[in-house]
Amino acid sequence: MHSHPIHWTRYVITPTSLLSHSRMIRFSLWLFAFFIASHAISQERWQSDAYIQDSFIKIALEREYKETKHPKLIRWAKPIKLFFESDSGDASLQKELLSVHAQHLAYITGLSIDFTDDPKKANIFVIFTDYDNMENKVKQYIGDPEKIRAALNEAICLGNFSRNSRYEITKGTIIIPVDYARRKARFLDCIVEEITQLLGLPNDSNDVFPSVFNDVSIDTYISPLDYLLLKALYSSQLKPGMNVDQTKVAFPNVLKELHANKDIENAVERVQKYSLKVYLGD
């Protein structure tokens, strides 16, 4: 196991109509330029094929805290069973928020995501605790805190995963220090970002926007671009274990799929279906 269309009008020109025709040409050229500019503005930067691919490579195939010379694509191959535990704050609210977001992710990716009360059947453990109890929870659910010291020191909340030799994610742990996350106004962010990253998008990048994977962005909820990255990750065109070059070769087929399903064009609307943002009325 490893831890981590244009219509042209034809005019007949006579000497008496030359001046008005000249004005008509200028007006037509202005109208044409306006049409092109309006079309360009109608598509956001993050909706371009090149931007989606570049963002996917950054978020799926780079590693945070631990540099990897030969990164590979990782994702889940089996149903996800969530085990919930809380010893800090409003446990019922925490589980409710987690449940809504988990089902949103299931809708987007096609993964089966459910809760279990049996830790032996669980493969993702979501722990809500106090900041002072973080290291104890790491010892209990992950292992030696020193092995993830950089993450512990830098992160407000913590996500950790394990994979098998086929680059399938087999286990994940999320630890959210309720008191510290609320003090930093990142409680909801922790719930949304950590479990989303555990699906196989483990990196953060300030070059990817708008996104919950951007540490300087103000996004609390999954963005339209994040929706596309998740759809791409679980596309049948990609396989766990693909390296960067293999992913780049296969990605045009992913984009073709996204266009065929109108996911790119309708991402702004589709990302809201079953979302925590809509649930909370934000």
PDB file of C-alpha atoms in Angstrom:
ATOM      1  CA  MET A   1       0.000   0.000   0.000  1.00  0.00           C
ATOM      2  CA  HIS A   2       1.162   3.513  -0.737  1.00  0.00           C
ATOM      3  CA  SER A   3       0.228   6.544   1.386  1.00  0.00           C
ATOM      4  CA  HIS A   4      -0.730   9.923  -0.246  1.00  0.00           C
ATOM      5  CA  PRO A   5     -22.425  31.086 -38.649  1.00  0.00           C
ATOM      6  CA  ILE A   6     -22.298  34.657 -40.498  1.00  0.00           C
ATOM      7  CA  HIS A   7     -24.803  36.072 -43.069  1.00  0.00           C
ATOM      8  CA  TRP A   8     -23.386  38.301 -45.846  1.00  0.00           C
ATOM      9  CA  THR A   9     -25.678  40.768 -47.723  1.00  0.00           C
ATOM     10  CA  ARG A  10     -24.778  41.643 -51.333  1.00  0.00           C
ATOM     11  CA  TYR A  11     -25.087  45.319 -52.443  1.00  0.00           C
ATOM     12  CA  VAL A  12     -25.104  46.863 -55.992  1.00  0.00           C
ATOM     13  CA  ILE A  13     -22.916  49.977 -56.005  1.00  0.00           C
ATOM     14  CA  THR A  14     -23.803  53.081 -58.075  1.00  0.00           C
ATOM     15  CA  PRO A  15     -21.913  56.422 -58.077  1.00  0.00           C
ATOM     16  CA  THR A  16     -24.697  58.125 -56.080  1.00  0.00           C
ATOM     17  CA  SER A  17     -24.661  55.405 -53.416  1.00  0.00           C
ATOM     18  CA  LEU A  18     -20.869  55.231 -52.976  1.00  0.00           C
ATOM     19  CA  LEU A  19     -20.718  57.335 -49.794  1.00  0.00           C
ATOM     20  CA  SER A  20     -23.578  55.505 -48.100  1.00  0.00           C
ATOM     21  CA  HIS A  21     -22.068  52.183 -49.161  1.00  0.00           C
ATOM     22  CA  SER A  22     -18.758  53.160 -47.581  1.00  0.00           C
ATOM     23  CA  ARG A  23     -20.582  53.873 -44.352  1.00  0.00           C
ATOM     24  CA  MET A  24     -22.412  50.564 -44.675  1.00  0.00           C
ATOM     25  CA  ILE A  25     -19.129  48.698 -45.015  1.00  0.00           C
ATOM     26  CA  ARG A  26     -17.752  50.349 -41.863  1.00  0.00           C
ATOM     27  CA  PHE A  27     -20.969  49.551 -40.023  1.00  0.00           C
ATOM     28  CA  SER A  28     -20.874  45.925 -41.233  1.00  0.00           C
ATOM     29  CA  LEU A  29     -17.253  45.542 -40.162  1.00  0.00           C
ATOM     30  CA  TRP A  30     -18.070  47.005 -36.750  1.00  0.00           C
ATOM     31  CA  LEU A  31     -21.038  44.645 -36.414  1.00  0.00           C
ATOM     32  CA  PHE A  32     -18.871  41.683 -37.398  1.00  0.00           C
ATOM     33  CA  ALA A  33     -16.206  42.623 -34.849  1.00  0.00           C
ATOM     34  CA  PHE A  34     -18.869  43.026 -32.173  1.00  0.00           C
ATOM     35  CA  PHE A  35     -20.289  39.579 -32.996  1.00  0.00           C
ATOM     36  CA  ILE A  36     -16.874  37.947 -32.676  1.00  0.00           C
ATOM     37  CA  ALA A  37     -16.079  39.732 -29.421  1.00  0.00           C
ATOM     38  CA  SER A  38     -19.464  38.848 -27.926  1.00  0.00           C
ATOM     39  CA  HIS A  39     -18.982  35.201 -28.846  1.00  0.00           C
ATOM     40  CA  ALA A  40     -15.548  35.169 -27.193  1.00  0.00           C
ATOM     41  CA  ILE A  41     -16.857  36.813 -24.026  1.00  0.00           C
ATOM     42  CA  SER A  42     -19.660  34.255 -23.784  1.00  0.00           C
ATOM     43  CA  GLN A  43     -17.101  31.534 -23.066  1.00  0.00           C
ATOM     44  CA  GLU A  44     -15.148  31.791 -19.842  1.00  0.00           C
ATOM     45  CA  ARG A  45     -11.430  31.050 -19.806  1.00  0.00           C
ATOM     46  CA  TRP A  46     -11.934  27.914 -17.745  1.00  0.00           C
ATOM     47  CA  GLN A  47     -14.266  26.530 -20.478  1.00  0.00           C
ATOM     48  CA  SER A  48     -11.498  26.290 -23.071  1.00  0.00           C
ATOM     49  CA  ASP A  49     -10.204  22.798 -23.833  1.00  0.00           C
ATOM     50  CA  ALA A  50      -6.581  23.789 -23.221  1.00  0.00           C
ATOM     51  CA  TYR A  51      -7.379  25.326 -19.820  1.00  0.00           C
ATOM     52  CA  ILE A  52      -9.373  22.292 -18.682  1.00  0.00           C
ATOM     53  CA  GLN A  53      -6.573  19.918 -19.675  1.00  0.00           C
ATOM     54  CA  ASP A  54      -3.861  22.018 -18.077  1.00  0.00           C
ATOM     55  CA  SER A  55      -5.888  22.342 -14.867  1.00  0.00           C
ATOM     56  CA  PHE A  56      -6.504  18.606 -14.759  1.00  0.00           C
ATOM     57  CA  ILE A  57      -2.801  17.814 -15.083  1.00  0.00           C
ATOM     58  CA  LYS A  58      -1.975  20.249 -12.279  1.00  0.00           C
ATOM     59  CA  ILE A  59      -4.632  18.983  -9.862  1.00  0.00           C
ATOM     60  CA  ALA A  60      -4.635  15.254 -10.631  1.00  0.00           C
ATOM     61  CA  LEU A  61      -0.998  14.594 -11.451  1.00  0.00           C
ATOM     62  CA  GLU A  62       1.018  16.745  -9.128  1.00  0.00           C
ATOM     63  CA  ARG A  63       1.543  15.944  -5.519  1.00  0.00           C
ATOM     64  CA  GLU A  64       1.309  18.198  -2.513  1.00  0.00           C
ATOM     65  CA  TYR A  65       3.841  17.946   0.316  1.00  0.00           C
ATOM     66  CA  LYS A  66       5.661  15.040  -1.361  1.00  0.00           C
ATOM     67  CA  GLU A  67       7.353  15.526  -4.744  1.00  0.00           C
ATOM     68  CA  THR A  68       6.915  12.630  -7.157  1.00  0.00           C
ATOM     69  CA  LYS A  69       9.205  12.263 -10.163  1.00  0.00           C
ATOM     70  CA  HIS A  70       6.774  10.039 -12.050  1.00  0.00           C
ATOM     71  CA  PRO A  71       3.212  10.936 -10.931  1.00  0.00           C
ATOM     72  CA  LYS A  72       0.367   8.625 -11.936  1.00  0.00           C
ATOM     73  CA  LEU A  73      -3.385   9.078 -12.127  1.00  0.00           C
ATOM     74  CA  ILE A  74      -5.202   7.778  -9.050  1.00  0.00           C
ATOM     75  CA  ARG A  75      -8.910   7.225  -8.369  1.00  0.00           C
ATOM     76  CA  TRP A  76     -11.386   4.897  -6.668  1.00  0.00           C
ATOM     77  CA  ALA A  77     -12.441   1.639  -8.303  1.00  0.00           C
ATOM     78  CA  LYS A  78     -14.717   0.380  -5.510  1.00  0.00           C
ATOM     79  CA  PRO A  79     -17.761   1.877  -3.722  1.00  0.00           C
ATOM     80  CA  ILE A  80     -16.900   4.308  -0.947  1.00  0.00           C
ATOM     81  CA  LYS A  81     -18.077   3.644   2.582  1.00  0.00           C
ATOM     82  CA  LEU A  82     -17.801   6.610   4.943  1.00  0.00           C
ATOM     83  CA  PHE A  83     -17.298   6.215   8.661  1.00  0.00           C
ATOM     84  CA  PHE A  84     -18.200   9.357  10.620  1.00  0.00           C
ATOM     85  CA  GLU A  85     -16.891  10.225  14.067  1.00  0.00           C
ATOM     86  CA  SER A  86     -17.161  13.435  16.093  1.00  0.00           C
ATOM     87  CA  ASP A  87     -16.050  14.454  19.556  1.00  0.00           C
ATOM     88  CA  SER A  88     -16.291  18.223  18.970  1.00  0.00           C
ATOM     89  CA  GLY A  89     -19.109  20.545  17.912  1.00  0.00           C
ATOM     90  CA  ASP A  90     -22.545  19.709  16.524  1.00  0.00           C
ATOM     91  CA  ALA A  91     -22.205  16.114  15.319  1.00  0.00           C
ATOM     92  CA  SER A  92     -25.631  15.950  13.677  1.00  0.00           C
ATOM     93  CA  LEU A  93     -24.947  19.095  11.636  1.00  0.00           C
ATOM     94  CA  GLN A  94     -21.501  17.849  10.673  1.00  0.00           C
ATOM     95  CA  LYS A  95     -22.867  14.548   9.414  1.00  0.00           C
ATOM     96  CA  GLU A  96     -25.685  16.325   7.566  1.00  0.00           C
ATOM     97  CA  LEU A  97     -23.250  18.608   5.722  1.00  0.00           C
ATOM     98  CA  LEU A  98     -20.938  15.701   4.960  1.00  0.00           C
ATOM     99  CA  SER A  99     -23.833  13.599   3.659  1.00  0.00           C
ATOM    100  CA  VAL A 100     -25.114  16.306   1.299  1.00  0.00           C
ATOM    101  CA  HIS A 101     -21.642  16.916  -0.127  1.00  0.00           C
ATOM    102  CA  ALA A 102     -20.891  13.207  -0.469  1.00  0.00           C
ATOM    103  CA  GLN A 103     -24.073  12.659  -2.475  1.00  0.00           C
ATOM    104  CA  HIS A 104     -23.197  15.642  -4.670  1.00  0.00           C
ATOM    105  CA  LEU A 105     -19.858  14.009  -5.458  1.00  0.00           C
ATOM    106  CA  ALA A 106     -21.581  10.693  -6.147  1.00  0.00           C
ATOM    107  CA  TYR A 107     -23.903  12.429  -8.637  1.00  0.00           C
ATOM    108  CA  ILE A 108     -20.988  14.056 -10.466  1.00  0.00           C
ATOM    109  CA  THR A 109     -18.602  11.088 -10.596  1.00  0.00           C
ATOM    110  CA  GLY A 110     -20.980   8.132 -10.713  1.00  0.00           C
ATOM    111  CA  LEU A 111     -19.301   6.631  -7.650  1.00  0.00           C
ATOM    112  CA  SER A 112     -21.327   4.878  -4.984  1.00  0.00           C
ATOM    113  CA  ILE A 113     -20.827   6.780  -1.709  1.00  0.00           C
ATOM    114  CA  ASP A 114     -22.652   5.725   1.466  1.00  0.00           C
ATOM    115  CA  PHE A 115     -22.188   5.740   5.228  1.00  0.00           C
ATOM    116  CA  THR A 116     -21.406   2.746   7.414  1.00  0.00           C
ATOM    117  CA  ASP A 117     -21.445   2.446  11.183  1.00  0.00           C
ATOM    118  CA  ASP A 118     -18.924  -0.385  11.035  1.00  0.00           C
ATOM    119  CA  PRO A 119     -15.336   0.893  10.879  1.00  0.00           C
ATOM    120  CA  LYS A 120     -14.252  -2.490   9.509  1.00  0.00           C
ATOM    121  CA  LYS A 121     -16.384  -1.891   6.409  1.00  0.00           C
ATOM    122  CA  ALA A 122     -15.305   1.728   5.984  1.00  0.00           C
ATOM    123  CA  ASN A 123     -12.688   2.950   3.539  1.00  0.00           C
ATOM    124  CA  ILE A 124     -12.928   6.679   4.268  1.00  0.00           C
ATOM    125  CA  PHE A 125     -12.858   7.867   7.868  1.00  0.00           C
ATOM    126  CA  VAL A 126     -14.090  11.413   8.515  1.00  0.00           C
ATOM    127  CA  ILE A 127     -13.120  12.648  11.955  1.00  0.00           C
ATOM    128  CA  PHE A 128     -14.287  15.899  13.547  1.00  0.00           C
ATOM    129  CA  THR A 129     -12.230  16.760  16.619  1.00  0.00           C
ATOM    130  CA  ASP A 130     -10.411  19.576  18.441  1.00  0.00           C
ATOM    131  CA  TYR A 131      -7.119  21.057  17.272  1.00  0.00           C
ATOM    132  CA  ASP A 132      -5.309  19.830  20.367  1.00  0.00           C
ATOM    133  CA  ASN A 133      -6.429  16.282  19.598  1.00  0.00           C
ATOM    134  CA  MET A 134      -5.195  16.224  15.976  1.00  0.00           C
ATOM    135  CA  GLU A 135      -2.026  14.239  16.588  1.00  0.00           C
ATOM    136  CA  ASN A 136      -3.860  11.589  18.604  1.00  0.00           C
ATOM    137  CA  LYS A 137      -6.328  11.122  15.754  1.00  0.00           C
ATOM    138  CA  VAL A 138      -3.473  10.909  13.261  1.00  0.00           C
ATOM    139  CA  LYS A 139      -1.883   8.158  15.358  1.00  0.00           C
ATOM    140  CA  GLN A 140      -5.214   6.337  15.594  1.00  0.00           C
ATOM    141  CA  TYR A 141      -6.310   6.536  11.942  1.00  0.00           C
ATOM    142  CA  ILE A 142      -3.202   7.243   9.838  1.00  0.00           C
ATOM    143  CA  GLY A 143      -0.009   6.359  11.651  1.00  0.00           C
ATOM    144  CA  ASP A 144       3.156   8.152  12.713  1.00  0.00           C
ATOM    145  CA  PRO A 145       2.471  11.943  12.765  1.00  0.00           C
ATOM    146  CA  GLU A 146       6.110  12.611  11.858  1.00  0.00           C
ATOM    147  CA  LYS A 147       5.588  11.069   8.430  1.00  0.00           C
ATOM    148  CA  ILE A 148       3.057  13.784   7.570  1.00  0.00           C
ATOM    149  CA  ARG A 149       4.563  16.548   9.692  1.00  0.00           C
ATOM    150  CA  ALA A 150       4.591  19.106   6.821  1.00  0.00           C
ATOM    151  CA  ALA A 151       0.886  18.586   6.228  1.00  0.00           C
ATOM    152  CA  LEU A 152       0.126  18.803   9.940  1.00  0.00           C
ATOM    153  CA  ASN A 153       2.077  22.025  10.300  1.00  0.00           C
ATOM    154  CA  GLU A 154       0.673  23.783   7.218  1.00  0.00           C
ATOM    155  CA  ALA A 155      -2.895  22.573   6.809  1.00  0.00           C
ATOM    156  CA  ILE A 156      -5.998  23.750   8.632  1.00  0.00           C
ATOM    157  CA  CYS A 157      -7.601  20.354   8.053  1.00  0.00           C
ATOM    158  CA  LEU A 158      -6.020  17.119   6.949  1.00  0.00           C
ATOM    159  CA  GLY A 159      -6.679  14.547   4.237  1.00  0.00           C
ATOM    160  CA  ASN A 160      -4.644  11.409   3.679  1.00  0.00           C
ATOM    161  CA  PHE A 161      -5.069   8.433   1.348  1.00  0.00           C
ATOM    162  CA  SER A 162      -3.577   5.061   0.480  1.00  0.00           C
ATOM    163  CA  ARG A 163      -3.478   3.303  -2.890  1.00  0.00           C
ATOM    164  CA  ASN A 164      -2.666  -0.144  -4.189  1.00  0.00           C
ATOM    165  CA  SER A 165      -0.156  -1.170  -6.878  1.00  0.00           C
ATOM    166  CA  ARG A 166      -2.807  -0.537  -9.576  1.00  0.00           C
ATOM    167  CA  TYR A 167      -3.042   3.107  -8.457  1.00  0.00           C
ATOM    168  CA  GLU A 168      -6.562   2.608  -7.127  1.00  0.00           C
ATOM    169  CA  ILE A 169      -7.328   4.527  -3.940  1.00  0.00           C
ATOM    170  CA  THR A 170      -8.233   2.048  -1.250  1.00  0.00           C
ATOM    171  CA  LYS A 171      -8.450   4.108   1.931  1.00  0.00           C
ATOM    172  CA  GLY A 172      -8.759   7.707   3.036  1.00  0.00           C
ATOM    173  CA  THR A 173      -8.821   9.691   6.249  1.00  0.00           C
ATOM    174  CA  ILE A 174     -10.033  13.233   6.840  1.00  0.00           C
ATOM    175  CA  ILE A 175      -9.426  14.985  10.133  1.00  0.00           C
ATOM    176  CA  ILE A 176     -11.117  18.337  10.730  1.00  0.00           C
ATOM    177  CA  PRO A 177     -10.257  20.321  13.874  1.00  0.00           C
ATOM    178  CA  VAL A 178     -13.628  21.981  14.387  1.00  0.00           C
ATOM    179  CA  ASP A 179     -12.457  24.761  16.702  1.00  0.00           C
ATOM    180  CA  TYR A 180      -9.441  25.740  14.563  1.00  0.00           C
ATOM    181  CA  ALA A 181     -11.329  25.462  11.243  1.00  0.00           C
ATOM    182  CA  ARG A 182     -14.121  27.701  12.560  1.00  0.00           C
ATOM    183  CA  ARG A 183     -11.592  30.194  13.930  1.00  0.00           C
ATOM    184  CA  LYS A 184     -10.057  30.415  10.458  1.00  0.00           C
ATOM    185  CA  ALA A 185     -13.549  30.580   8.845  1.00  0.00           C
ATOM    186  CA  ARG A 186     -12.731  27.423   6.878  1.00  0.00           C
ATOM    187  CA  PHE A 187     -15.090  24.855   8.394  1.00  0.00           C
ATOM    188  CA  LEU A 188     -17.234  24.362   5.275  1.00  0.00           C
ATOM    189  CA  ASP A 189     -14.151  24.615   3.080  1.00  0.00           C
ATOM    190  CA  CYS A 190     -12.599  21.695   4.948  1.00  0.00           C
ATOM    191  CA  ILE A 191     -15.626  19.470   4.425  1.00  0.00           C
ATOM    192  CA  VAL A 192     -15.891  20.317   0.727  1.00  0.00           C
ATOM    193  CA  GLU A 193     -12.224  20.320  -0.247  1.00  0.00           C
ATOM    194  CA  GLU A 194     -10.860  17.377   1.694  1.00  0.00           C
ATOM    195  CA  ILE A 195     -13.328  14.709   0.592  1.00  0.00           C
ATOM    196  CA  THR A 196     -13.256  16.061  -2.983  1.00  0.00           C
ATOM    197  CA  GLN A 197      -9.478  15.745  -3.059  1.00  0.00           C
ATOM    198  CA  LEU A 198      -9.692  12.222  -1.685  1.00  0.00           C
ATOM    199  CA  LEU A 199     -11.495  11.146  -4.870  1.00  0.00           C
ATOM    200  CA  GLY A 200      -8.198  11.509  -6.764  1.00  0.00           C
ATOM    201  CA  LEU A 201      -7.550  15.225  -7.166  1.00  0.00           C
ATOM    202  CA  PRO A 202      -4.945  15.607  -4.432  1.00  0.00           C
ATOM    203  CA  ASN A 203      -3.066  18.763  -5.420  1.00  0.00           C
ATOM    204  CA  ASP A 204      -3.666  22.466  -4.849  1.00  0.00           C
ATOM    205  CA  SER A 205      -2.648  25.068  -7.444  1.00  0.00           C
ATOM    206  CA  ASN A 206      -3.073  28.830  -7.502  1.00  0.00           C
ATOM    207  CA  ASP A 207      -2.943  28.626 -11.322  1.00  0.00           C
ATOM    208  CA  VAL A 208      -6.310  26.844 -11.441  1.00  0.00           C
ATOM    209  CA  PHE A 209      -9.276  29.210 -11.131  1.00  0.00           C
ATOM    210  CA  PRO A 210     -12.080  29.164 -10.146  1.00  0.00           C
ATOM    211  CA  SER A 211     -11.528  26.173  -7.908  1.00  0.00           C
ATOM    212  CA  VAL A 212     -11.640  24.877  -4.355  1.00  0.00           C
ATOM    213  CA  PHE A 213      -8.152  23.554  -5.122  1.00  0.00           C
ATOM    214  CA  ASN A 214      -6.806  27.120  -5.205  1.00  0.00           C
ATOM    215  CA  ASP A 215      -5.584  28.253  -1.799  1.00  0.00           C
ATOM    216  CA  VAL A 216      -5.972  31.957  -2.588  1.00  0.00           C
ATOM    217  CA  SER A 217      -9.434  31.735  -4.133  1.00  0.00           C
ATOM    218  CA  ILE A 218     -12.634  32.505  -2.223  1.00  0.00           C
ATOM    219  CA  ASP A 219     -14.447  29.402  -3.445  1.00  0.00           C
ATOM    220  CA  THR A 220     -16.045  27.410  -0.632  1.00  0.00           C
ATOM    221  CA  TYR A 221     -18.138  25.179  -2.861  1.00  0.00           C
ATOM    222  CA  ILE A 222     -17.223  23.110  -5.914  1.00  0.00           C
ATOM    223  CA  SER A 223     -16.848  25.414  -8.922  1.00  0.00           C
ATOM    224  CA  PRO A 224     -17.980  24.697 -12.513  1.00  0.00           C
ATOM    225  CA  LEU A 225     -14.327  23.954 -13.345  1.00  0.00           C
ATOM    226  CA  ASP A 226     -14.076  21.529 -10.414  1.00  0.00           C
ATOM    227  CA  TYR A 227     -17.204  19.804 -11.739  1.00  0.00           C
ATOM    228  CA  LEU A 228     -15.422  19.276 -15.069  1.00  0.00           C
ATOM    229  CA  LEU A 229     -12.247  18.010 -13.388  1.00  0.00           C
ATOM    230  CA  LEU A 230     -14.265  15.437 -11.447  1.00  0.00           C
ATOM    231  CA  LYS A 231     -16.160  14.356 -14.582  1.00  0.00           C
ATOM    232  CA  ALA A 232     -12.839  13.998 -16.388  1.00  0.00           C
ATOM    233  CA  LEU A 233     -11.229  12.006 -13.569  1.00  0.00           C
ATOM    234  CA  TYR A 234     -13.945   9.347 -13.695  1.00  0.00           C
ATOM    235  CA  SER A 235     -14.230   9.286 -17.491  1.00  0.00           C
ATOM    236  CA  SER A 236     -13.861   5.843 -19.069  1.00  0.00           C
ATOM    237  CA  GLN A 237     -11.217   7.416 -21.337  1.00  0.00           C
ATOM    238  CA  LEU A 238      -8.784   7.560 -18.420  1.00  0.00           C
ATOM    239  CA  LYS A 239      -7.372   4.739 -16.318  1.00  0.00           C
ATOM    240  CA  PRO A 240      -5.645   4.636 -12.929  1.00  0.00           C
ATOM    241  CA  GLY A 241      -1.882   4.458 -13.325  1.00  0.00           C
ATOM    242  CA  MET A 242      -1.683   6.685 -16.405  1.00  0.00           C
ATOM    243  CA  ASN A 243       1.293   9.037 -16.359  1.00  0.00           C
ATOM    244  CA  VAL A 244       1.283  12.660 -17.546  1.00  0.00           C
ATOM    245  CA  ASP A 245       2.083  11.842 -21.192  1.00  0.00           C
ATOM    246  CA  GLN A 246      -0.512   9.062 -21.381  1.00  0.00           C
ATOM    247  CA  THR A 247      -3.113  11.345 -19.811  1.00  0.00           C
ATOM    248  CA  LYS A 248      -2.365  14.110 -22.332  1.00  0.00           C
ATOM    249  CA  VAL A 249      -2.766  11.666 -25.220  1.00  0.00           C
ATOM    250  CA  ALA A 250      -6.109  10.405 -23.901  1.00  0.00           C
ATOM    251  CA  PHE A 251      -7.481  13.786 -22.791  1.00  0.00           C
ATOM    252  CA  PRO A 252      -8.832  14.963 -26.197  1.00  0.00           C
ATOM    253  CA  ASN A 253     -11.264  12.025 -25.996  1.00  0.00           C
ATOM    254  CA  VAL A 254     -12.257  13.128 -22.497  1.00  0.00           C
ATOM    255  CA  LEU A 255     -12.941  16.622 -23.836  1.00  0.00           C
ATOM    256  CA  LYS A 256     -14.899  15.196 -26.772  1.00  0.00           C
ATOM    257  CA  GLU A 257     -17.035  13.316 -24.254  1.00  0.00           C
ATOM    258  CA  LEU A 258     -17.585  16.419 -22.140  1.00  0.00           C
ATOM    259  CA  HIS A 259     -18.613  18.421 -25.218  1.00  0.00           C
ATOM    260  CA  ALA A 260     -20.928  15.650 -26.466  1.00  0.00           C
ATOM    261  CA  ASN A 261     -22.704  15.624 -23.091  1.00  0.00           C
ATOM    262  CA  LYS A 262     -22.789  19.454 -23.045  1.00  0.00           C
ATOM    263  CA  ASP A 263     -21.028  19.356 -19.681  1.00  0.00           C
ATOM    264  CA  ILE A 264     -18.615  22.181 -20.497  1.00  0.00           C
ATOM    265  CA  GLU A 265     -21.299  24.450 -21.926  1.00  0.00           C
ATOM    266  CA  ASN A 266     -23.687  23.761 -19.008  1.00  0.00           C
ATOM    267  CA  ALA A 267     -21.204  23.358 -16.137  1.00  0.00           C
ATOM    268  CA  VAL A 268     -22.389  26.509 -14.319  1.00  0.00           C
ATOM    269  CA  GLU A 269     -25.899  25.075 -13.988  1.00  0.00           C
ATOM    270  CA  ARG A 270     -25.033  21.389 -13.591  1.00  0.00           C
ATOM    271  CA  VAL A 271     -22.584  21.874 -10.737  1.00  0.00           C
ATOM    272  CA  GLN A 272     -25.420  23.245  -8.593  1.00  0.00           C
ATOM    273  CA  LYS A 273     -27.607  20.133  -8.776  1.00  0.00           C
ATOM    274  CA  TYR A 274     -27.637  18.423  -5.341  1.00  0.00           C
ATOM    275  CA  SER A 275     -24.912  20.823  -4.169  1.00  0.00           C
ATOM    276  CA  LEU A 276     -24.258  21.882  -0.611  1.00  0.00           C
ATOM    277  CA  LYS A 277     -24.436  25.496  -1.785  1.00  0.00           C
ATOM    278  CA  VAL A 278     -28.041  25.069  -2.948  1.00  0.00           C
ATOM    279  CA  TYR A 279     -28.874  23.015   0.141  1.00  0.00           C
ATOM    280  CA  LEU A 280     -27.693  25.814   2.418  1.00  0.00           C
ATOM    281  CA  GLY A 281     -29.320  28.507   0.270  1.00  0.00           C
ATOM    282  CA  ASP A 282     -26.083  30.374  -0.405  1.00  0.00           C
TER     283      ASP A 282
END
